[in-house]
Structures are given as C-alpha cells and as structure tokens.
Tab-separated table of C-alpha atoms in Angstrom:
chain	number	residue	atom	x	y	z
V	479	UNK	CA	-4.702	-16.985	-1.356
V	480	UNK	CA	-6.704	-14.611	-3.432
V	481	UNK	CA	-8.250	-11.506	-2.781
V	482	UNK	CA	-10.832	-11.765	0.801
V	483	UNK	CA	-14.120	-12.418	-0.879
V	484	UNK	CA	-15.896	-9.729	1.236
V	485	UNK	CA	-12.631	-7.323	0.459
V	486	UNK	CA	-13.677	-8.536	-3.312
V	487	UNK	CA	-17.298	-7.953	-2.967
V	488	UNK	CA	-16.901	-4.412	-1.565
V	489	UNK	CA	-14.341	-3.102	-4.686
V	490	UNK	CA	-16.341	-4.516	-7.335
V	491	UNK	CA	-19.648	-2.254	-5.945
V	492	UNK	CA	-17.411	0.893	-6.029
V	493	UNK	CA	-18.083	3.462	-8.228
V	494	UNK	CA	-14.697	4.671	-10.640
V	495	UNK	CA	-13.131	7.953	-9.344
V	496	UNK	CA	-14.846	10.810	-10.920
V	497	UNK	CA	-12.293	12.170	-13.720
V	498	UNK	CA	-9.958	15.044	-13.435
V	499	UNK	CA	-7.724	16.289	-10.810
V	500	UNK	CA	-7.847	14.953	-7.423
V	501	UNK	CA	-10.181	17.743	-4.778
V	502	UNK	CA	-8.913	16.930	-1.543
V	503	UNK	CA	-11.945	19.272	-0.052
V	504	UNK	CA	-14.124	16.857	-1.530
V	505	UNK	CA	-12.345	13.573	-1.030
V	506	UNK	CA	-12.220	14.671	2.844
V	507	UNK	CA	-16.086	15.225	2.740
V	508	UNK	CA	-16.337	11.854	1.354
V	509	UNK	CA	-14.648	10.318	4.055
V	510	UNK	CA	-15.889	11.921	6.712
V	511	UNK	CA	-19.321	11.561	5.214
V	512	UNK	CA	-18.683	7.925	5.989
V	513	UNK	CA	-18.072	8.039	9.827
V	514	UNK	CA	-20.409	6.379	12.081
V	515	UNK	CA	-22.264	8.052	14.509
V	516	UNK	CA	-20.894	8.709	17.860
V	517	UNK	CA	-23.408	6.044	19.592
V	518	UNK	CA	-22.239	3.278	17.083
V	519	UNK	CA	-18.678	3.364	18.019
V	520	UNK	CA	-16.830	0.836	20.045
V	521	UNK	CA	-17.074	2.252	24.013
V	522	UNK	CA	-14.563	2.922	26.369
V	523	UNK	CA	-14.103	4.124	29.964
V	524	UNK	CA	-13.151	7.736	28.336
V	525	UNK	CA	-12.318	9.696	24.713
V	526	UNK	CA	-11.820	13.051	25.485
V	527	UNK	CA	-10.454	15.835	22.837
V	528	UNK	CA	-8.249	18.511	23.310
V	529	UNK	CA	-5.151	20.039	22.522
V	530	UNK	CA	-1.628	19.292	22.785
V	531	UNK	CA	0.579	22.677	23.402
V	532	UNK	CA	3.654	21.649	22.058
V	533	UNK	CA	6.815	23.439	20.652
V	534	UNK	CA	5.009	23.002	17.074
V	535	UNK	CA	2.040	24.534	17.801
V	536	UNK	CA	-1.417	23.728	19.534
V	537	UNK	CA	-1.965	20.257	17.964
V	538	UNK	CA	-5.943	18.632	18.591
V	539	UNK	CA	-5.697	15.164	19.835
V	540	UNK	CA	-8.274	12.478	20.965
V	541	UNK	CA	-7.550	10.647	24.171
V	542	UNK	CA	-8.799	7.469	24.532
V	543	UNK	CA	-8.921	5.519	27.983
V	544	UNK	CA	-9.441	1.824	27.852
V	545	UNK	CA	-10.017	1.629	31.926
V	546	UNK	CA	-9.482	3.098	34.908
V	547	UNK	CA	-6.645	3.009	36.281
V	548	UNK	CA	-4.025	5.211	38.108
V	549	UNK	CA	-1.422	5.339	35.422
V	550	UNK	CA	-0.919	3.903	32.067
V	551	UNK	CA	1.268	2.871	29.225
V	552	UNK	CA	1.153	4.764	25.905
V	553	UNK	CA	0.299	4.539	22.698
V	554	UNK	CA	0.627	7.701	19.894
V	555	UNK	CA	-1.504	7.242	16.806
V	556	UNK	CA	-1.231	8.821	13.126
V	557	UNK	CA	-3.827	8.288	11.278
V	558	UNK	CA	-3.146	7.439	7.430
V	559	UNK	CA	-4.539	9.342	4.180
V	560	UNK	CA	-1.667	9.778	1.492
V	561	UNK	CA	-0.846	13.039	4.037
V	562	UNK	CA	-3.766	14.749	2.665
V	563	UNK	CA	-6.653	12.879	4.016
V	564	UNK	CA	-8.002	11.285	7.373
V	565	UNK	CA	-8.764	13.056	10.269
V	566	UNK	CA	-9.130	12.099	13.853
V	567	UNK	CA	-12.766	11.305	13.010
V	568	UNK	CA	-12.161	9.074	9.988
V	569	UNK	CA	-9.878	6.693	12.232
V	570	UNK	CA	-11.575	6.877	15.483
V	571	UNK	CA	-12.507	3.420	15.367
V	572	UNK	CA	-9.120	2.235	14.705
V	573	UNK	CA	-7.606	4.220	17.753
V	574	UNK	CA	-10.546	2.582	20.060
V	575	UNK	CA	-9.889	-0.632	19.180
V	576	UNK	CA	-6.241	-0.365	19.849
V	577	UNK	CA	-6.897	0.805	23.075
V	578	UNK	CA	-9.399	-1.421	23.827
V	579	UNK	CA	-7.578	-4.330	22.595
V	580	UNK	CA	-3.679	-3.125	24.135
V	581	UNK	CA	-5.162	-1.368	27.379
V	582	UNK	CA	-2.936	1.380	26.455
V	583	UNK	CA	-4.061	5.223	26.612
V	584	UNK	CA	-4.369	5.906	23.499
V	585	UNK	CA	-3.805	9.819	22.039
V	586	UNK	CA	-4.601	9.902	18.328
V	587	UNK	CA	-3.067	12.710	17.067
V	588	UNK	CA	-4.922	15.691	14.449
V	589	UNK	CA	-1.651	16.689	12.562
V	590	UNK	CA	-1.730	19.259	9.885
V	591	UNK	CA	-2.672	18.024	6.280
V	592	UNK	CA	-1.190	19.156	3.223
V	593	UNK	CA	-1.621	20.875	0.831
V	594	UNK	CA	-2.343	23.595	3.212
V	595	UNK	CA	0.398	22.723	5.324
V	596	UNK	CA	3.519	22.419	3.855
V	597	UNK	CA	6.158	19.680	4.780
V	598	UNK	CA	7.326	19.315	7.518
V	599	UNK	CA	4.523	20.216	9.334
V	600	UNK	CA	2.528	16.935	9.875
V	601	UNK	CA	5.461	15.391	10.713
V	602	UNK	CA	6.492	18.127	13.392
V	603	UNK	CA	3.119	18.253	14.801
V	604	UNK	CA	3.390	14.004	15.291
V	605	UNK	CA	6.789	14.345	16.481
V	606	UNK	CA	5.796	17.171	19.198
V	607	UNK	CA	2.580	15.386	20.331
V	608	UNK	CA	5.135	12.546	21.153
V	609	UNK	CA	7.596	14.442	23.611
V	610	UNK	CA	4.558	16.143	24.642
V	611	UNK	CA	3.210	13.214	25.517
V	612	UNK	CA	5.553	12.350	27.808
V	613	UNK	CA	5.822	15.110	29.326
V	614	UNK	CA	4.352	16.217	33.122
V	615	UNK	CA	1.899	18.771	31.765
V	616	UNK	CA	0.413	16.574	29.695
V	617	UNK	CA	-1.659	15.182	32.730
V	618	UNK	CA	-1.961	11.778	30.908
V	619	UNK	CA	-0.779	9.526	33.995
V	620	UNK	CA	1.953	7.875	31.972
V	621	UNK	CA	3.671	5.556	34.074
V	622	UNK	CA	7.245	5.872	32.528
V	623	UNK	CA	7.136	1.814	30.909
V	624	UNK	CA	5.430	1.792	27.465
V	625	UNK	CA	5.898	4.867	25.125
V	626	UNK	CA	4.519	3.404	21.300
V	627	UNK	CA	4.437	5.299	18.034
V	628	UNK	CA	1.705	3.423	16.056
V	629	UNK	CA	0.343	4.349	12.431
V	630	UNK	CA	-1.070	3.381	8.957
V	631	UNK	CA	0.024	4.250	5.499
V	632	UNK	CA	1.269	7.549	5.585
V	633	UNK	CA	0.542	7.459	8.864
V	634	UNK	CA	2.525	4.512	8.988
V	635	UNK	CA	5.775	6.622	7.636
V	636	UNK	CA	4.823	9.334	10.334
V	637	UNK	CA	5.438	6.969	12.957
V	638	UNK	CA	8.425	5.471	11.123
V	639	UNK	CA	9.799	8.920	10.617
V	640	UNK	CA	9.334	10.308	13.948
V	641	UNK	CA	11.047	7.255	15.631
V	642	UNK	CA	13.919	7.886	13.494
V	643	UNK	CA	14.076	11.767	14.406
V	644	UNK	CA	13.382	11.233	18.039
V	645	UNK	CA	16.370	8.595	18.097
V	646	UNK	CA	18.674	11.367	16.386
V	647	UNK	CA	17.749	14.087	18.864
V	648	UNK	CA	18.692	11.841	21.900
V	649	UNK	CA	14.976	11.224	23.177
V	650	UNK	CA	15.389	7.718	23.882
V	651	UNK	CA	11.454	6.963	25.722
V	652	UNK	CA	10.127	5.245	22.431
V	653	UNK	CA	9.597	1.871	22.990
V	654	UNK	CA	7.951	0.294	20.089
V	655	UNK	CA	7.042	1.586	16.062
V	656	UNK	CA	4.106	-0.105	14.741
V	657	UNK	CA	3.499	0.337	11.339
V	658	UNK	CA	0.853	-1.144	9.279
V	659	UNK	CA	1.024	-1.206	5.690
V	660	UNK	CA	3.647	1.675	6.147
V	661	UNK	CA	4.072	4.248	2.970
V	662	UNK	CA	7.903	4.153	3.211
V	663	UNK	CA	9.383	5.062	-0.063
V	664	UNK	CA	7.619	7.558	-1.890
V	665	UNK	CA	10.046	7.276	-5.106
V	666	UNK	CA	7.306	5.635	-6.783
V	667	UNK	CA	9.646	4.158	-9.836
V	668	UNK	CA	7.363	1.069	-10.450
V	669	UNK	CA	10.766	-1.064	-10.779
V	670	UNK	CA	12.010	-0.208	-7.621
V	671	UNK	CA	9.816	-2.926	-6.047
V	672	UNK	CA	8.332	-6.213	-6.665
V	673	UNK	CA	4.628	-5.481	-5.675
V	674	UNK	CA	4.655	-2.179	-7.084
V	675	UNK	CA	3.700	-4.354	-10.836
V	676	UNK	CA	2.360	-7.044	-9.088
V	677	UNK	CA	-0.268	-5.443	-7.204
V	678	UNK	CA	-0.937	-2.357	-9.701
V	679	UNK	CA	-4.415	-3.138	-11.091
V	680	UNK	CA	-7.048	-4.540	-9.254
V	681	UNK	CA	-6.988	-4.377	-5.458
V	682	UNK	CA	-8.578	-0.923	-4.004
V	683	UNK	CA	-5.197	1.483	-4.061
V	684	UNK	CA	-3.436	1.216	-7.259
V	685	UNK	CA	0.144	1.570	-8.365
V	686	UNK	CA	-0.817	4.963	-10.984
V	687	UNK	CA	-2.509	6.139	-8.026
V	688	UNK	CA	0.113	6.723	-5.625
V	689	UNK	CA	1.956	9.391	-7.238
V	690	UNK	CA	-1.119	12.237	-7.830
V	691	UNK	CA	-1.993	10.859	-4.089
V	692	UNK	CA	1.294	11.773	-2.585
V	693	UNK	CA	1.588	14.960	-5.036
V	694	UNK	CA	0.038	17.139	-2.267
V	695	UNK	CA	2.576	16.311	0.061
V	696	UNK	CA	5.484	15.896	-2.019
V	697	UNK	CA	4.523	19.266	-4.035
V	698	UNK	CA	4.852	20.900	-0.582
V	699	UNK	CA	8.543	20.489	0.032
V	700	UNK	CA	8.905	16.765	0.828
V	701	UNK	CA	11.311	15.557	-1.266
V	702	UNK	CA	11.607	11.352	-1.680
V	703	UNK	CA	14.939	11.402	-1.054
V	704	UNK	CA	14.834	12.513	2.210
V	705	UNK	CA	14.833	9.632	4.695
V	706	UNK	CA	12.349	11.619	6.829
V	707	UNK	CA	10.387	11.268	3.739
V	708	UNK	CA	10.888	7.923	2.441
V	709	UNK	CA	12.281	6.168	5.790
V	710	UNK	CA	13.609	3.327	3.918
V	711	UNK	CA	16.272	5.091	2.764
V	712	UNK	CA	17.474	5.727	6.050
V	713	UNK	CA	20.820	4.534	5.759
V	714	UNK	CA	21.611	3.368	9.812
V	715	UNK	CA	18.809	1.567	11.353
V	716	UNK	CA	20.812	0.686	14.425
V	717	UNK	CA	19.225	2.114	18.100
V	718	UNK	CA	15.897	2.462	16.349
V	719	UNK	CA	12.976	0.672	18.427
V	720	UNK	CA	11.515	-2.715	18.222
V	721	UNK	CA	9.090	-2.594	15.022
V	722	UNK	CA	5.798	-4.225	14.092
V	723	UNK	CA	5.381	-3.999	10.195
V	724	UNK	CA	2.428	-5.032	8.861
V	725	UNK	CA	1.430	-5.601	5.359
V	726	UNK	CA	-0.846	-6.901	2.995
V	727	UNK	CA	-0.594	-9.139	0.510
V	728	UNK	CA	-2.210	-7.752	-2.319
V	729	UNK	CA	-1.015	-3.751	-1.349
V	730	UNK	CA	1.503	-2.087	-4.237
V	731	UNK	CA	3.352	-0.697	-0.962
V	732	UNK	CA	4.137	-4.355	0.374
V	733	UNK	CA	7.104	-4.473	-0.302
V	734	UNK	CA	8.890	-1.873	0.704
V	735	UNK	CA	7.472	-2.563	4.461
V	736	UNK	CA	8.777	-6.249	4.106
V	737	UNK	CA	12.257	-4.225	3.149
V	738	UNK	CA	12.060	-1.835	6.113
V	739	UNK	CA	11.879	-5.077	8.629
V	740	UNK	CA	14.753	-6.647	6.981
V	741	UNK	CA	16.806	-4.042	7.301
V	742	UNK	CA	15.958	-3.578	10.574
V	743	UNK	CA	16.431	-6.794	11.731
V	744	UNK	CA	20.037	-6.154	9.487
V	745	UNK	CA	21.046	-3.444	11.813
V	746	UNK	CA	20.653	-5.433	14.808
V	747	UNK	CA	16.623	-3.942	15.732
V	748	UNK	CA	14.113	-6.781	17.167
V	749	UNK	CA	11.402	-6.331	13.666
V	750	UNK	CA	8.853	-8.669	13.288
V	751	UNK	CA	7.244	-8.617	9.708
V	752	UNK	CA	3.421	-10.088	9.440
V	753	UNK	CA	1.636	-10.311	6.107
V	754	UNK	CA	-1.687	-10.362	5.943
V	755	UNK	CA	-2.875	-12.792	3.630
V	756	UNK	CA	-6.016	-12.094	0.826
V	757	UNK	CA	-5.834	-8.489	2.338
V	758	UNK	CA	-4.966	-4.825	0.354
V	759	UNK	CA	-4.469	-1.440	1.328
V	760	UNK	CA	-6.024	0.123	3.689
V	761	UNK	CA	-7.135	-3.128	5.708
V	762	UNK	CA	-6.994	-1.870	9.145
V	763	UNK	CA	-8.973	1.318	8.470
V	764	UNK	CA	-11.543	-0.209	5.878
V	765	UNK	CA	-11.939	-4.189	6.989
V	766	UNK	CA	-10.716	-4.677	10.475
V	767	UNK	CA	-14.593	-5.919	11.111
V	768	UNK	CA	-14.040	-8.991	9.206
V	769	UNK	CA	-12.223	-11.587	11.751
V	770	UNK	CA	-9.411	-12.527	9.981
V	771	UNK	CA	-8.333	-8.764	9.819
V	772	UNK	CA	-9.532	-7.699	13.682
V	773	UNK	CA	-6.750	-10.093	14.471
V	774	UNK	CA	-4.233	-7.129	14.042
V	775	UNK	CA	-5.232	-5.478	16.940
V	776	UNK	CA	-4.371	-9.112	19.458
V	777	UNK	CA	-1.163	-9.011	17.237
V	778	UNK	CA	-0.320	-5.169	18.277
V	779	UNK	CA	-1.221	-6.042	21.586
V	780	UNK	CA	0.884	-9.077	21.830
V	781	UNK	CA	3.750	-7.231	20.194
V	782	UNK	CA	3.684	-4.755	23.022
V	783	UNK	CA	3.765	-7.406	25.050
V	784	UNK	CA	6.664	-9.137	24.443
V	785	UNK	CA	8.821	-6.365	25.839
C-alpha cells in the first residue's frame, strides 16, 4: 500500500533540514520543544522519576504504574534517537501507552547520549537499569514472572544489545525483546540491504541520513562491527529471548529487522516479525495516534501474553 495519507500529509508540510553539520544541542531543543504538556498526556495510576543506583552510575528513570496492584510484571524502555537524541520526555507518551495498554510497570530509562558520552555508556547505563531492575532495592514490587526489554530505533538496538549481553553474563530473568523498527546494523553500505535503496528518498528518515545520524555514536568508539553495536551480526542467536520485531514498510532500516527475526527464528528463538504496512520510521514515536498504528501497543501486549 502506499505511504499513510496522514503520514504523507505531515512530511510534505516539513520544512528541509537547515544546511550544514548536524547540532545535536539544537536538534534536542527541537524535540523537546515538541512535548506536550504534562496535563495532555495519557494518565495513569502513577509516573514517578528518580534514579536508578546501579553499578554504571546513578541512571534517571521514569516509572510508570498502570494500576494498583501489589506486585507487577516488567517492562524496561529505551527510548530511540540515532543515540544522540530523545530523552525520557520526548517518549513519555510511548512508555504510557505501553503501560497502559500491557499493565506492566513500566521504567523508561534516561541513558547517557553521545557525543558527550562515549560508547559504551548508553548501553551500560540500559543494561544496569535492567539488573537493577530486578533487583530488591529497587522497591518496584516485581513479582519474579515478566522481565521485558522494549525499545525503538536505536533504542530498539539497546534493547537488542542488552538482551544479548545479559544472556552472555548468565542473567537469565529476560523474558521478552521487543524491538520496533530496531537500528541493527549500523554498516550503512547501501547494498547490504534491500530497503536501504528502496526506501532512500522520500519517507521521513532517509538512507544519506543515517550515517551523519549515527556519526555521534559511532565517532565515540562504537565500532559497526561489533555485535553489541550492530546486533545482527551476532553470530549465535540461540538462548536469546522470545522477540517482537517490528517494522515498517517504507523505513530504509526494514530490512535488517526482518533479518534479525529470521535468524532468530534460525537459531531455534520463538521471533515473530510484524510489518507495518503504509508506515516509515519513527511510527511509534511520531504516529501511534492514528489507529492503524496505536494497534502496536494491543500487539506488544498480546506478545507478552502469549508466554
């Protein structure tokens, strides 16, 4: 189907990217200049910030409570922004409508952006706030069933990542990855996949885009090679947990999600792979209002689920 009309309507008003090199001060201003106010946003029984002591540092995190209740399944969020952007403002309304939609706590986590960080820090920070998690002191009445990693574009390969690292240290509590529209190879050779050409022009993120995007974080020490980097290249994908991928049909990244959930399912992992049809990047952050895309949320929550 072609591009979602509204998803249409919405590009063509955009203004073209001022020239020169990318500011990520001012592309964060941007975003955050576009946050609703606080009495606009979906409610819940409680969102409460605070911070995560962890063995990477004193990470902020939002914690958002669906209902009351006297313990609860879990659900860690990164939030996506080519590793440079997004904050736990920018994606608040994604994290309340996954709790409100799952009944899962939900504990979006504030990792450390580069360029000021340098890799691996975001990824330690989501990979603490994890273990911390589920740990006793972090009061967050976990009742020992549900443990999710859950995230979107580079947040996406943040959650990918970490359930990869977690499985290699022995910590065995993740349940579930959910990744939508998941930056998982950041070699950004335009052959390497399919949707990479078909998808470069036209569609909100663009193929020439994603390299001076990811330059922050790759100019920092992450190297695309690295399969904490570019998870796809993981080369055993056996033990890893049950995976929602989901991608969009018009996204230059589609691809090598659809790849990632073939290869699970190759190395013996329960992956189920949805595209989202008429949809680009960036759907869940930017058009999850518009029915068709809102659905993700029910699919999340019927994903967690099934297990």
């Amino acid at each position: 189907m072609p591009l979602h009309p509204e998803i249409a309507r919405i590009l063509a008003a955009m203004p073209a990217p001022p020239p020169g090199p990318l500011d990520p001060v001012a592309l964060r201003a941007a975003e955050e200049a576009q946050v609703a106010p606080p009495e606009e946003r979906l409610p819940l029984h409680a969102v409460e910030d605070t911070t995560a002591r962890t063995a990477s540092g004193e990470v902020p995190v939002r914690i958002y409570t669906p209902a009351e209740a006297d313990a609860y399944g879990l659900l860690v969020y990164f939030h996506g922004g080519a590793f440079f952007l997004g904050s736990l403002e920018t994606h608040d309304h994604v994290a309340r409508s996954l709790a409100k939609e799952t009944g899962l706590k939900v504990v979006s986590v504030g990792y450390r952006l580069a360029p000021e960080a340098a890799f691996p820090a975001g990824l330690d920070d989501c990979h603490a706030v994890v273990r911390w998690a589920a740990g006793e002191n972090a009061n967050l009445a976990w009742d020992g069933t549900t443990l999710a990693v859950a995230g979107d574009s580079s947040g996406g390969n943040f959650a990918a990542a970490v359930a990869a690292k977690a499985h290699d240290d022995g910590f065995d509590r993740i349940t579930h990855q959910i990744l939508y529209y998941p930056s998982l190879d950041l070699d950004f050779d335009v052959d390497r996949h399919a949707s990479l050409r078909e998808n470069a022009v036209g569609y909100g993120l663009e193929t020439a885009g994603l390299k001076p995007f990811n330059a922050f974080y790759l100019d920092s020490g992450a190297d695309p090679a690295d399969p904490l980097v570019s998870p796809v290249k993981r080369a055993d994908l056996t033990g890893l947990p049950p995976a929602l991928v989901v991608t969009g049909q018009y996204d230059p990244m589609r691809d090598e999600g659809e790849l990632y959930g073939e290869r699970l399912r190759a190395a013996g992992v329960e992956a189920t792979v949805s595209r989202y049809e008429g949809a680009g990047h960036g759907f869940v952050q930017h058009f999850s209002w518009i029915p068709e895309y809102h659905k993700v949320f029910e699919e999340t929550r019927d994903f967690l689920g099934r297990r």
